[in-house]
Amino acid sequence: MLIKSPNKILPSEITPETLYHNRRQFLQHLIATSATLAISNLVQAKGVLPPAPDTSYLKTLPHIKNHPLSTDESPTSLAKIISYSNFYEFGTQKSDPITQAHQLQISPWQLIVVGEVEKPGIIDIDDLLQKFTLEERIYRLRCVEGWSMVIPWLGIPLNEILKRVRPTSKAKFVQFNSLFDPQQMPAQQQHVLNWPYTEGLRIDEAMHPLTILSVGLYGKTLPKENGAPVRLVVPWKYGFKSIKSLVKIRLVEKQPLTSWEEAAPTGYGFYSNVNPKVPHPRWSQAKERRIGELTKRNTLMFNGYADQVATLYQGMDLKKYF
Ligand SMILES: Nc1nc2c(c(=O)[nH]1)N[C@H]1C(S)=C(S)[C@@H](COP(=O)(O)O)O[C@H]1N2
Ligand SMILES: [Mo]
């Protein structure tokens, strides 16, 4: 059996990619040996296909369209964005969030901004929706597992928030935390990652105009599966940097340890810039499958955002700082 049951997986192997990869190899093996019809029946019978997403709770948001930093590639369908999602607090399968994330209470929601700042603050997300003008940014998202999507996010540049709290001269990095609440996020009852999910950026990456705090997509508030009510989006980095259901932003002097670095330091570096020339220890990063397409595309340096961000890394060895 190529698929290991959870209790046979060593802690060192617990990464989404292992599970996903094994399942993919298993499915590819099936494709090679059986008729296509039989496979789709099997996939359906095993419940791999997720249920139709519930979007009835989403609210329409006012926003500006056609931001110049948007891609003109066609967006992935809303149903696919919702149902094909990594959100480990609800389970390690792509289809777990759609069956589990409805438990999350998203209003009221507070995001605190603390650390090396002159004016620490608490942002009420319902308030943010009233007071800020939201922009639509159509960005590519490239997952480290080899798939990609195009998502019409709604949000504000993260630098609008960071400037308001007035970073001190010691603020060199920014640390981000997702919610920790095992009652609402059942997979936090297990040690899949060191909860809460933690990410980090260098201060210039966090201040970059491409980096946004997203509060919506496709013209409405964020689906719970995609990190409601507020998440980070950093389009030139692998998807896992774009941390969901954010509750804390801390400006710090030293480079923070991220959950994925802590879980598997050889596979997930602090920078995690999309780079087709730096493979993951167990697979290549040269190509990607855009969800909804059959043939693979070549992965672009910095996920296609090199014109905007390459200067941030001038003089750095990107094999060392992967
Ligand atoms: N809190 C939290 N944020 C997270 C994750 C997660 O498991 N927990 N998964 C990451 C990964 S691996 C990816 S690819 C993106 C996927 O975001 P999307 O499904 O909303 O497009 O979310 C990222 N943010
Ligand atoms: Mo990912």
JSON list of N, CA and C in Angstrom, two decimals, residues 3-73:
[
{"chain": "A", "resi": 3, "resn": "ILE", "atom": "N", "xyz": [-0.27, 4.34, 0.33]},
{"chain": "A", "resi": 3, "resn": "ILE", "atom": "CA", "xyz": [-0.77, 5.36, 1.25]},
{"chain": "A", "resi": 3, "resn": "ILE", "atom": "C", "xyz": [-0.61, 4.86, 2.67]},
{"chain": "A", "resi": 4, "resn": "LYS", "atom": "N", "xyz": [0.17, 5.59, 3.46]},
{"chain": "A", "resi": 4, "resn": "LYS", "atom": "CA", "xyz": [0.38, 5.18, 4.84]},
{"chain": "A", "resi": 4, "resn": "LYS", "atom": "C", "xyz": [-0.78, 5.69, 5.68]},
{"chain": "A", "resi": 5, "resn": "SER", "atom": "N", "xyz": [-1.17, 4.90, 6.65]},
{"chain": "A", "resi": 5, "resn": "SER", "atom": "CA", "xyz": [-2.19, 5.42, 7.56]},
{"chain": "A", "resi": 5, "resn": "SER", "atom": "C", "xyz": [-1.47, 6.35, 8.53]},
{"chain": "A", "resi": 6, "resn": "PRO", "atom": "N", "xyz": [-2.19, 7.38, 9.07]},
{"chain": "A", "resi": 6, "resn": "PRO", "atom": "CA", "xyz": [-1.53, 8.39, 9.88]},
{"chain": "A", "resi": 6, "resn": "PRO", "atom": "C", "xyz": [-0.65, 7.82, 10.99]},
{"chain": "A", "resi": 7, "resn": "ASN", "atom": "N", "xyz": [-1.06, 6.71, 11.62]},
{"chain": "A", "resi": 7, "resn": "ASN", "atom": "CA", "xyz": [-0.25, 6.21, 12.73]},
{"chain": "A", "resi": 7, "resn": "ASN", "atom": "C", "xyz": [1.01, 5.48, 12.30]},
{"chain": "A", "resi": 8, "resn": "LYS", "atom": "N", "xyz": [1.18, 5.29, 10.97]},
{"chain": "A", "resi": 8, "resn": "LYS", "atom": "CA", "xyz": [2.44, 4.67, 10.50]},
{"chain": "A", "resi": 8, "resn": "LYS", "atom": "C", "xyz": [3.44, 5.71, 10.01]},
{"chain": "A", "resi": 9, "resn": "ILE", "atom": "N", "xyz": [3.04, 6.97, 10.06]},
{"chain": "A", "resi": 9, "resn": "ILE", "atom": "CA", "xyz": [3.93, 8.02, 9.57]},
{"chain": "A", "resi": 9, "resn": "ILE", "atom": "C", "xyz": [4.79, 8.52, 10.72]},
{"chain": "A", "resi": 10, "resn": "LEU", "atom": "N", "xyz": [6.10, 8.54, 10.48]},
{"chain": "A", "resi": 10, "resn": "LEU", "atom": "CA", "xyz": [7.01, 9.07, 11.50]},
{"chain": "A", "resi": 10, "resn": "LEU", "atom": "C", "xyz": [6.78, 10.56, 11.61]},
{"chain": "A", "resi": 11, "resn": "PRO", "atom": "N", "xyz": [6.97, 11.12, 12.83]},
{"chain": "A", "resi": 11, "resn": "PRO", "atom": "CA", "xyz": [6.79, 12.56, 12.98]},
{"chain": "A", "resi": 11, "resn": "PRO", "atom": "C", "xyz": [7.63, 13.35, 11.97]},
{"chain": "A", "resi": 12, "resn": "SER", "atom": "N", "xyz": [8.84, 12.87, 11.69]},
{"chain": "A", "resi": 12, "resn": "SER", "atom": "CA", "xyz": [9.72, 13.59, 10.77]},
{"chain": "A", "resi": 12, "resn": "SER", "atom": "C", "xyz": [9.17, 13.64, 9.35]},
{"chain": "A", "resi": 13, "resn": "GLU", "atom": "N", "xyz": [8.23, 12.75, 9.06]},
{"chain": "A", "resi": 13, "resn": "GLU", "atom": "CA", "xyz": [7.69, 12.70, 7.70]},
{"chain": "A", "resi": 13, "resn": "GLU", "atom": "C", "xyz": [6.40, 13.49, 7.57]},
{"chain": "A", "resi": 14, "resn": "ILE", "atom": "N", "xyz": [5.89, 14.01, 8.69]},
{"chain": "A", "resi": 14, "resn": "ILE", "atom": "CA", "xyz": [4.57, 14.62, 8.61]},
{"chain": "A", "resi": 14, "resn": "ILE", "atom": "C", "xyz": [4.65, 15.96, 7.90]},
{"chain": "A", "resi": 15, "resn": "THR", "atom": "N", "xyz": [4.50, 15.88, 6.62]},
{"chain": "A", "resi": 15, "resn": "THR", "atom": "CA", "xyz": [4.39, 17.10, 5.83]},
{"chain": "A", "resi": 15, "resn": "THR", "atom": "C", "xyz": [3.25, 16.84, 4.87]},
{"chain": "A", "resi": 16, "resn": "PRO", "atom": "N", "xyz": [2.59, 17.88, 4.44]},
{"chain": "A", "resi": 16, "resn": "PRO", "atom": "CA", "xyz": [1.47, 17.71, 3.53]},
{"chain": "A", "resi": 16, "resn": "PRO", "atom": "C", "xyz": [1.97, 17.09, 2.26]},
{"chain": "A", "resi": 17, "resn": "GLU", "atom": "N", "xyz": [3.20, 17.45, 1.92]},
{"chain": "A", "resi": 17, "resn": "GLU", "atom": "CA", "xyz": [3.73, 17.05, 0.64]},
{"chain": "A", "resi": 17, "resn": "GLU", "atom": "C", "xyz": [3.92, 15.54, 0.59]},
{"chain": "A", "resi": 18, "resn": "THR", "atom": "N", "xyz": [4.33, 14.94, 1.71]},
{"chain": "A", "resi": 18, "resn": "THR", "atom": "CA", "xyz": [4.49, 13.48, 1.73]},
{"chain": "A", "resi": 18, "resn": "THR", "atom": "C", "xyz": [3.14, 12.83, 1.44]},
{"chain": "A", "resi": 19, "resn": "LEU", "atom": "N", "xyz": [2.14, 13.28, 2.17]},
{"chain": "A", "resi": 19, "resn": "LEU", "atom": "CA", "xyz": [0.82, 12.68, 2.01]},
{"chain": "A", "resi": 19, "resn": "LEU", "atom": "C", "xyz": [0.31, 12.89, 0.59]},
{"chain": "A", "resi": 20, "resn": "TYR", "atom": "N", "xyz": [0.45, 14.11, 0.12]},
{"chain": "A", "resi": 20, "resn": "TYR", "atom": "CA", "xyz": [-0.05, 14.47, -1.19]},
{"chain": "A", "resi": 20, "resn": "TYR", "atom": "C", "xyz": [0.68, 13.69, -2.28]},
{"chain": "A", "resi": 21, "resn": "HIS", "atom": "N", "xyz": [2.01, 13.64, -2.13]},
{"chain": "A", "resi": 21, "resn": "HIS", "atom": "CA", "xyz": [2.83, 12.99, -3.12]},
{"chain": "A", "resi": 21, "resn": "HIS", "atom": "C", "xyz": [2.51, 11.50, -3.22]},
{"chain": "A", "resi": 22, "resn": "ASN", "atom": "N", "xyz": [2.40, 10.87, -2.04]},
{"chain": "A", "resi": 22, "resn": "ASN", "atom": "CA", "xyz": [2.08, 9.44, -2.04]},
{"chain": "A", "resi": 22, "resn": "ASN", "atom": "C", "xyz": [0.75, 9.21, -2.70]},
{"chain": "A", "resi": 23, "resn": "ARG", "atom": "N", "xyz": [-0.21, 10.09, -2.41]},
{"chain": "A", "resi": 23, "resn": "ARG", "atom": "CA", "xyz": [-1.54, 9.91, -3.00]},
{"chain": "A", "resi": 23, "resn": "ARG", "atom": "C", "xyz": [-1.48, 10.11, -4.50]},
{"chain": "A", "resi": 24, "resn": "ARG", "atom": "N", "xyz": [-0.65, 11.08, -4.92]},
{"chain": "A", "resi": 24, "resn": "ARG", "atom": "CA", "xyz": [-0.54, 11.34, -6.35]},
{"chain": "A", "resi": 24, "resn": "ARG", "atom": "C", "xyz": [0.08, 10.16, -7.09]},
{"chain": "A", "resi": 25, "resn": "GLN", "atom": "N", "xyz": [1.16, 9.61, -6.47]},
{"chain": "A", "resi": 25, "resn": "GLN", "atom": "CA", "xyz": [1.81, 8.46, -7.10]},
{"chain": "A", "resi": 25, "resn": "GLN", "atom": "C", "xyz": [0.84, 7.30, -7.20]},
{"chain": "A", "resi": 26, "resn": "PHE", "atom": "N", "xyz": [0.04, 7.15, -6.17]},
{"chain": "A", "resi": 26, "resn": "PHE", "atom": "CA", "xyz": [-0.95, 6.09, -6.14]},
{"chain": "A", "resi": 26, "resn": "PHE", "atom": "C", "xyz": [-1.97, 6.30, -7.25]},
{"chain": "A", "resi": 27, "resn": "LEU", "atom": "N", "xyz": [-2.43, 7.54, -7.40]},
{"chain": "A", "resi": 27, "resn": "LEU", "atom": "CA", "xyz": [-3.41, 7.83, -8.46]},
{"chain": "A", "resi": 27, "resn": "LEU", "atom": "C", "xyz": [-2.79, 7.66, -9.85]},
{"chain": "A", "resi": 28, "resn": "GLN", "atom": "N", "xyz": [-1.52, 8.09, -9.99]},
{"chain": "A", "resi": 28, "resn": "GLN", "atom": "CA", "xyz": [-0.85, 7.94, -11.28]},
{"chain": "A", "resi": 28, "resn": "GLN", "atom": "C", "xyz": [-0.70, 6.47, -11.63]},
{"chain": "A", "resi": 29, "resn": "HIS", "atom": "N", "xyz": [-0.42, 5.66, -10.63]},
{"chain": "A", "resi": 29, "resn": "HIS", "atom": "CA", "xyz": [-0.29, 4.22, -10.83]},
{"chain": "A", "resi": 29, "resn": "HIS", "atom": "C", "xyz": [-1.63, 3.66, -11.32]},
{"chain": "A", "resi": 30, "resn": "LEU", "atom": "N", "xyz": [-2.70, 4.13, -10.70]},
{"chain": "A", "resi": 30, "resn": "LEU", "atom": "CA", "xyz": [-4.03, 3.68, -11.11]},
{"chain": "A", "resi": 30, "resn": "LEU", "atom": "C", "xyz": [-4.32, 4.08, -12.55]},
{"chain": "A", "resi": 31, "resn": "ILE", "atom": "N", "xyz": [-3.95, 5.33, -12.89]},
{"chain": "A", "resi": 31, "resn": "ILE", "atom": "CA", "xyz": [-4.22, 5.82, -14.23]},
{"chain": "A", "resi": 31, "resn": "ILE", "atom": "C", "xyz": [-3.48, 4.96, -15.26]},
{"chain": "A", "resi": 32, "resn": "ALA", "atom": "N", "xyz": [-2.28, 4.56, -14.88]},
{"chain": "A", "resi": 32, "resn": "ALA", "atom": "CA", "xyz": [-1.49, 3.75, -15.80]},
{"chain": "A", "resi": 32, "resn": "ALA", "atom": "C", "xyz": [-2.07, 2.35, -15.98]},
{"chain": "A", "resi": 33, "resn": "THR", "atom": "N", "xyz": [-2.83, 1.88, -15.01]},
{"chain": "A", "resi": 33, "resn": "THR", "atom": "CA", "xyz": [-3.24, 0.48, -15.06]},
{"chain": "A", "resi": 33, "resn": "THR", "atom": "C", "xyz": [-4.74, 0.25, -15.26]},
{"chain": "A", "resi": 34, "resn": "SER", "atom": "N", "xyz": [-5.56, 1.30, -15.11]},
{"chain": "A", "resi": 34, "resn": "SER", "atom": "CA", "xyz": [-7.00, 1.06, -15.22]},
{"chain": "A", "resi": 34, "resn": "SER", "atom": "C", "xyz": [-7.65, 1.99, -16.23]},
{"chain": "A", "resi": 35, "resn": "ALA", "atom": "N", "xyz": [-8.88, 1.70, -16.56]},
{"chain": "A", "resi": 35, "resn": "ALA", "atom": "CA", "xyz": [-9.63, 2.58, -17.46]},
{"chain": "A", "resi": 35, "resn": "ALA", "atom": "C", "xyz": [-10.04, 3.84, -16.70]},
{"chain": "A", "resi": 36, "resn": "THR", "atom": "N", "xyz": [-10.07, 4.97, -17.41]},
{"chain": "A", "resi": 36, "resn": "THR", "atom": "CA", "xyz": [-10.35, 6.27, -16.77]},
{"chain": "A", "resi": 36, "resn": "THR", "atom": "C", "xyz": [-11.69, 6.27, -16.04]},
{"chain": "A", "resi": 37, "resn": "LEU", "atom": "N", "xyz": [-12.68, 5.65, -16.64]},
{"chain": "A", "resi": 37, "resn": "LEU", "atom": "CA", "xyz": [-14.01, 5.66, -16.04]},
{"chain": "A", "resi": 37, "resn": "LEU", "atom": "C", "xyz": [-13.98, 5.00, -14.66]},
{"chain": "A", "resi": 38, "resn": "ALA", "atom": "N", "xyz": [-13.30, 3.86, -14.60]},
{"chain": "A", "resi": 38, "resn": "ALA", "atom": "CA", "xyz": [-13.20, 3.14, -13.34]},
{"chain": "A", "resi": 38, "resn": "ALA", "atom": "C", "xyz": [-12.56, 4.02, -12.27]},
{"chain": "A", "resi": 39, "resn": "ILE", "atom": "N", "xyz": [-11.56, 4.82, -12.67]},
{"chain": "A", "resi": 39, "resn": "ILE", "atom": "CA", "xyz": [-10.87, 5.68, -11.69]},
{"chain": "A", "resi": 39, "resn": "ILE", "atom": "C", "xyz": [-11.82, 6.74, -11.17]},
{"chain": "A", "resi": 40, "resn": "SER", "atom": "N", "xyz": [-12.55, 7.40, -12.07]},
{"chain": "A", "resi": 40, "resn": "SER", "atom": "CA", "xyz": [-13.38, 8.47, -11.56]},
{"chain": "A", "resi": 40, "resn": "SER", "atom": "C", "xyz": [-14.47, 7.91, -10.64]},
{"chain": "A", "resi": 41, "resn": "ASN", "atom": "N", "xyz": [-14.95, 6.71, -10.92]},
{"chain": "A", "resi": 41, "resn": "ASN", "atom": "CA", "xyz": [-15.90, 6.09, -10.00]},
{"chain": "A", "resi": 41, "resn": "ASN", "atom": "C", "xyz": [-15.27, 5.85, -8.64]},
{"chain": "A", "resi": 42, "resn": "LEU", "atom": "N", "xyz": [-14.03, 5.36, -8.69]},
{"chain": "A", "resi": 42, "resn": "LEU", "atom": "CA", "xyz": [-13.33, 5.04, -7.44]},
{"chain": "A", "resi": 42, "resn": "LEU", "atom": "C", "xyz": [-13.11, 6.31, -6.62]},
{"chain": "A", "resi": 43, "resn": "VAL", "atom": "N", "xyz": [-12.64, 7.37, -7.31]},
{"chain": "A", "resi": 43, "resn": "VAL", "atom": "CA", "xyz": [-12.36, 8.63, -6.63]},
{"chain": "A", "resi": 43, "resn": "VAL", "atom": "C", "xyz": [-13.63, 9.13, -5.96]},
{"chain": "A", "resi": 44, "resn": "GLN", "atom": "N", "xyz": [-14.75, 9.03, -6.68]},
{"chain": "A", "resi": 44, "resn": "GLN", "atom": "CA", "xyz": [-16.01, 9.49, -6.13]},
{"chain": "A", "resi": 44, "resn": "GLN", "atom": "C", "xyz": [-16.44, 8.62, -4.95]},
{"chain": "A", "resi": 45, "resn": "ALA", "atom": "N", "xyz": [-16.31, 7.29, -5.13]},
{"chain": "A", "resi": 45, "resn": "ALA", "atom": "CA", "xyz": [-16.75, 6.38, -4.09]},
{"chain": "A", "resi": 45, "resn": "ALA", "atom": "C", "xyz": [-15.93, 6.57, -2.81]},
{"chain": "A", "resi": 46, "resn": "LYS", "atom": "N", "xyz": [-14.65, 6.90, -2.96]},
{"chain": "A", "resi": 46, "resn": "LYS", "atom": "CA", "xyz": [-13.81, 7.09, -1.79]},
{"chain": "A", "resi": 46, "resn": "LYS", "atom": "C", "xyz": [-14.02, 8.46, -1.14]},
{"chain": "A", "resi": 47, "resn": "GLY", "atom": "N", "xyz": [-14.86, 9.26, -1.75]},
{"chain": "A", "resi": 47, "resn": "GLY", "atom": "CA", "xyz": [-15.16, 10.56, -1.14]},
{"chain": "A", "resi": 47, "resn": "GLY", "atom": "C", "xyz": [-14.04, 11.57, -1.34]},
{"chain": "A", "resi": 48, "resn": "VAL", "atom": "N", "xyz": [-13.20, 11.39, -2.35]},
{"chain": "A", "resi": 48, "resn": "VAL", "atom": "CA", "xyz": [-12.12, 12.34, -2.59]},
{"chain": "A", "resi": 48, "resn": "VAL", "atom": "C", "xyz": [-12.68, 13.66, -3.12]},
{"chain": "A", "resi": 49, "resn": "LEU", "atom": "N", "xyz": [-13.77, 13.57, -3.88]},
{"chain": "A", "resi": 49, "resn": "LEU", "atom": "CA", "xyz": [-14.38, 14.80, -4.39]},
{"chain": "A", "resi": 49, "resn": "LEU", "atom": "C", "xyz": [-15.08, 15.54, -3.24]},
{"chain": "A", "resi": 50, "resn": "PRO", "atom": "N", "xyz": [-14.75, 16.82, -3.05]},
{"chain": "A", "resi": 50, "resn": "PRO", "atom": "CA", "xyz": [-15.35, 17.55, -1.93]},
{"chain": "A", "resi": 50, "resn": "PRO", "atom": "C", "xyz": [-16.80, 17.92, -2.21]},
{"chain": "A", "resi": 51, "resn": "PRO", "atom": "N", "xyz": [-17.56, 18.20, -1.13]},
{"chain": "A", "resi": 51, "resn": "PRO", "atom": "CA", "xyz": [-18.93, 18.65, -1.33]},
{"chain": "A", "resi": 51, "resn": "PRO", "atom": "C", "xyz": [-18.94, 20.06, -1.94]},
{"chain": "A", "resi": 52, "resn": "ALA", "atom": "N", "xyz": [-20.10, 20.47, -2.47]},
{"chain": "A", "resi": 52, "resn": "ALA", "atom": "CA", "xyz": [-20.20, 21.83, -3.02]},
{"chain": "A", "resi": 52, "resn": "ALA", "atom": "C", "xyz": [-20.02, 22.84, -1.90]},
{"chain": "A", "resi": 53, "resn": "PRO", "atom": "N", "xyz": [-19.24, 23.90, -2.13]},
{"chain": "A", "resi": 53, "resn": "PRO", "atom": "CA", "xyz": [-18.97, 24.84, -1.05]},
{"chain": "A", "resi": 53, "resn": "PRO", "atom": "C", "xyz": [-20.20, 25.66, -0.65]},
{"chain": "A", "resi": 54, "resn": "ASP", "atom": "N", "xyz": [-20.33, 25.94, 0.67]},
{"chain": "A", "resi": 54, "resn": "ASP", "atom": "CA", "xyz": [-21.37, 26.84, 1.16]},
{"chain": "A", "resi": 54, "resn": "ASP", "atom": "C", "xyz": [-20.79, 28.26, 1.14]},
{"chain": "A", "resi": 55, "resn": "THR", "atom": "N", "xyz": [-21.39, 29.11, 0.33]},
{"chain": "A", "resi": 55, "resn": "THR", "atom": "CA", "xyz": [-20.88, 30.49, 0.24]},
{"chain": "A", "resi": 55, "resn": "THR", "atom": "C", "xyz": [-21.95, 31.49, 0.71]},
{"chain": "A", "resi": 56, "resn": "SER", "atom": "N", "xyz": [-23.02, 30.97, 1.34]},
{"chain": "A", "resi": 56, "resn": "SER", "atom": "CA", "xyz": [-24.16, 31.83, 1.67]},
{"chain": "A", "resi": 56, "resn": "SER", "atom": "C", "xyz": [-23.81, 32.92, 2.70]},
{"chain": "A", "resi": 57, "resn": "TYR", "atom": "N", "xyz": [-22.77, 32.69, 3.52]},
{"chain": "A", "resi": 57, "resn": "TYR", "atom": "CA", "xyz": [-22.42, 33.66, 4.58]},
{"chain": "A", "resi": 57, "resn": "TYR", "atom": "C", "xyz": [-21.50, 34.77, 4.08]},
{"chain": "A", "resi": 58, "resn": "LEU", "atom": "N", "xyz": [-21.04, 34.69, 2.84]},
{"chain": "A", "resi": 58, "resn": "LEU", "atom": "CA", "xyz": [-20.10, 35.69, 2.33]},
{"chain": "A", "resi": 58, "resn": "LEU", "atom": "C", "xyz": [-20.81, 37.00, 2.03]},
{"chain": "A", "resi": 59, "resn": "LYS", "atom": "N", "xyz": [-20.13, 38.13, 2.38]},
{"chain": "A", "resi": 59, "resn": "LYS", "atom": "CA", "xyz": [-20.75, 39.44, 2.15]},
{"chain": "A", "resi": 59, "resn": "LYS", "atom": "C", "xyz": [-20.05, 40.15, 1.00]},
{"chain": "A", "resi": 60, "resn": "THR", "atom": "N", "xyz": [-20.84, 40.85, 0.20]},
{"chain": "A", "resi": 60, "resn": "THR", "atom": "CA", "xyz": [-20.27, 41.61, -0.92]},
{"chain": "A", "resi": 60, "resn": "THR", "atom": "C", "xyz": [-19.50, 42.82, -0.38]},
{"chain": "A", "resi": 61, "resn": "LEU", "atom": "N", "xyz": [-18.32, 43.07, -0.96]},
{"chain": "A", "resi": 61, "resn": "LEU", "atom": "CA", "xyz": [-17.48, 44.18, -0.48]},
{"chain": "A", "resi": 61, "resn": "LEU", "atom": "C", "xyz": [-17.30, 45.24, -1.57]},
{"chain": "A", "resi": 62, "resn": "PRO", "atom": "N", "xyz": [-17.29, 46.52, -1.18]},
{"chain": "A", "resi": 62, "resn": "PRO", "atom": "CA", "xyz": [-16.99, 47.57, -2.15]},
{"chain": "A", "resi": 62, "resn": "PRO", "atom": "C", "xyz": [-15.48, 47.62, -2.40]},
{"chain": "A", "resi": 63, "resn": "HIS", "atom": "N", "xyz": [-15.06, 47.83, -3.63]},
{"chain": "A", "resi": 63, "resn": "HIS", "atom": "CA", "xyz": [-13.62, 47.82, -3.89]},
{"chain": "A", "resi": 63, "resn": "HIS", "atom": "C", "xyz": [-13.29, 48.47, -5.23]},
{"chain": "A", "resi": 64, "resn": "ILE", "atom": "N", "xyz": [-12.00, 48.77, -5.41]},
{"chain": "A", "resi": 64, "resn": "ILE", "atom": "CA", "xyz": [-11.51, 49.28, -6.69]},
{"chain": "A", "resi": 64, "resn": "ILE", "atom": "C", "xyz": [-11.02, 48.09, -7.51]},
{"chain": "A", "resi": 65, "resn": "LYS", "atom": "N", "xyz": [-11.29, 48.13, -8.80]},
{"chain": "A", "resi": 65, "resn": "LYS", "atom": "CA", "xyz": [-10.85, 47.01, -9.66]},
{"chain": "A", "resi": 65, "resn": "LYS", "atom": "C", "xyz": [-9.58, 47.37, -10.44]},
{"chain": "A", "resi": 66, "resn": "ASN", "atom": "N", "xyz": [-9.09, 46.38, -11.18]},
{"chain": "A", "resi": 66, "resn": "ASN", "atom": "CA", "xyz": [-8.00, 46.59, -12.13]},
{"chain": "A", "resi": 66, "resn": "ASN", "atom": "C", "xyz": [-6.77, 47.24, -11.54]},
{"chain": "A", "resi": 67, "resn": "HIS", "atom": "N", "xyz": [-6.31, 46.71, -10.45]},
{"chain": "A", "resi": 67, "resn": "HIS", "atom": "CA", "xyz": [-5.07, 47.22, -9.90]},
{"chain": "A", "resi": 67, "resn": "HIS", "atom": "C", "xyz": [-3.93, 46.93, -10.87]},
{"chain": "A", "resi": 68, "resn": "PRO", "atom": "N", "xyz": [-3.00, 47.88, -11.09]},
{"chain": "A", "resi": 68, "resn": "PRO", "atom": "CA", "xyz": [-1.93, 47.65, -12.07]},
{"chain": "A", "resi": 68, "resn": "PRO", "atom": "C", "xyz": [-1.05, 46.44, -11.78]},
{"chain": "A", "resi": 69, "resn": "LEU", "atom": "N", "xyz": [-1.00, 46.00, -10.52]},
{"chain": "A", "resi": 69, "resn": "LEU", "atom": "CA", "xyz": [-0.16, 44.82, -10.23]},
{"chain": "A", "resi": 69, "resn": "LEU", "atom": "C", "xyz": [-0.89, 43.50, -10.48]},
{"chain": "A", "resi": 70, "resn": "SER", "atom": "N", "xyz": [-2.12, 43.56, -11.01]},
{"chain": "A", "resi": 70, "resn": "SER", "atom": "CA", "xyz": [-2.87, 42.32, -11.29]},
{"chain": "A", "resi": 70, "resn": "SER", "atom": "C", "xyz": [-2.37, 41.64, -12.56]},
{"chain": "A", "resi": 71, "resn": "THR", "atom": "N", "xyz": [-2.46, 40.31, -12.57]},
{"chain": "A", "resi": 71, "resn": "THR", "atom": "CA", "xyz": [-2.18, 39.56, -13.79]},
{"chain": "A", "resi": 71, "resn": "THR", "atom": "C", "xyz": [-3.44, 39.56, -14.65]},
{"chain": "A", "resi": 72, "resn": "ASP", "atom": "N", "xyz": [-3.26, 39.43, -15.99]},
{"chain": "A", "resi": 72, "resn": "ASP", "atom": "CA", "xyz": [-4.45, 39.34, -16.84]},
{"chain": "A", "resi": 72, "resn": "ASP", "atom": "C", "xyz": [-4.81, 37.88, -17.15]},
{"chain": "A", "resi": 73, "resn": "GLU", "atom": "N", "xyz": [-4.15, 36.93, -16.49]},
{"chain": "A", "resi": 73, "resn": "GLU", "atom": "CA", "xyz": [-4.52, 35.52, -16.67]},
{"chain": "A", "resi": 73, "resn": "GLU", "atom": "C", "xyz": [-5.90, 35.26, -16.06]}
]
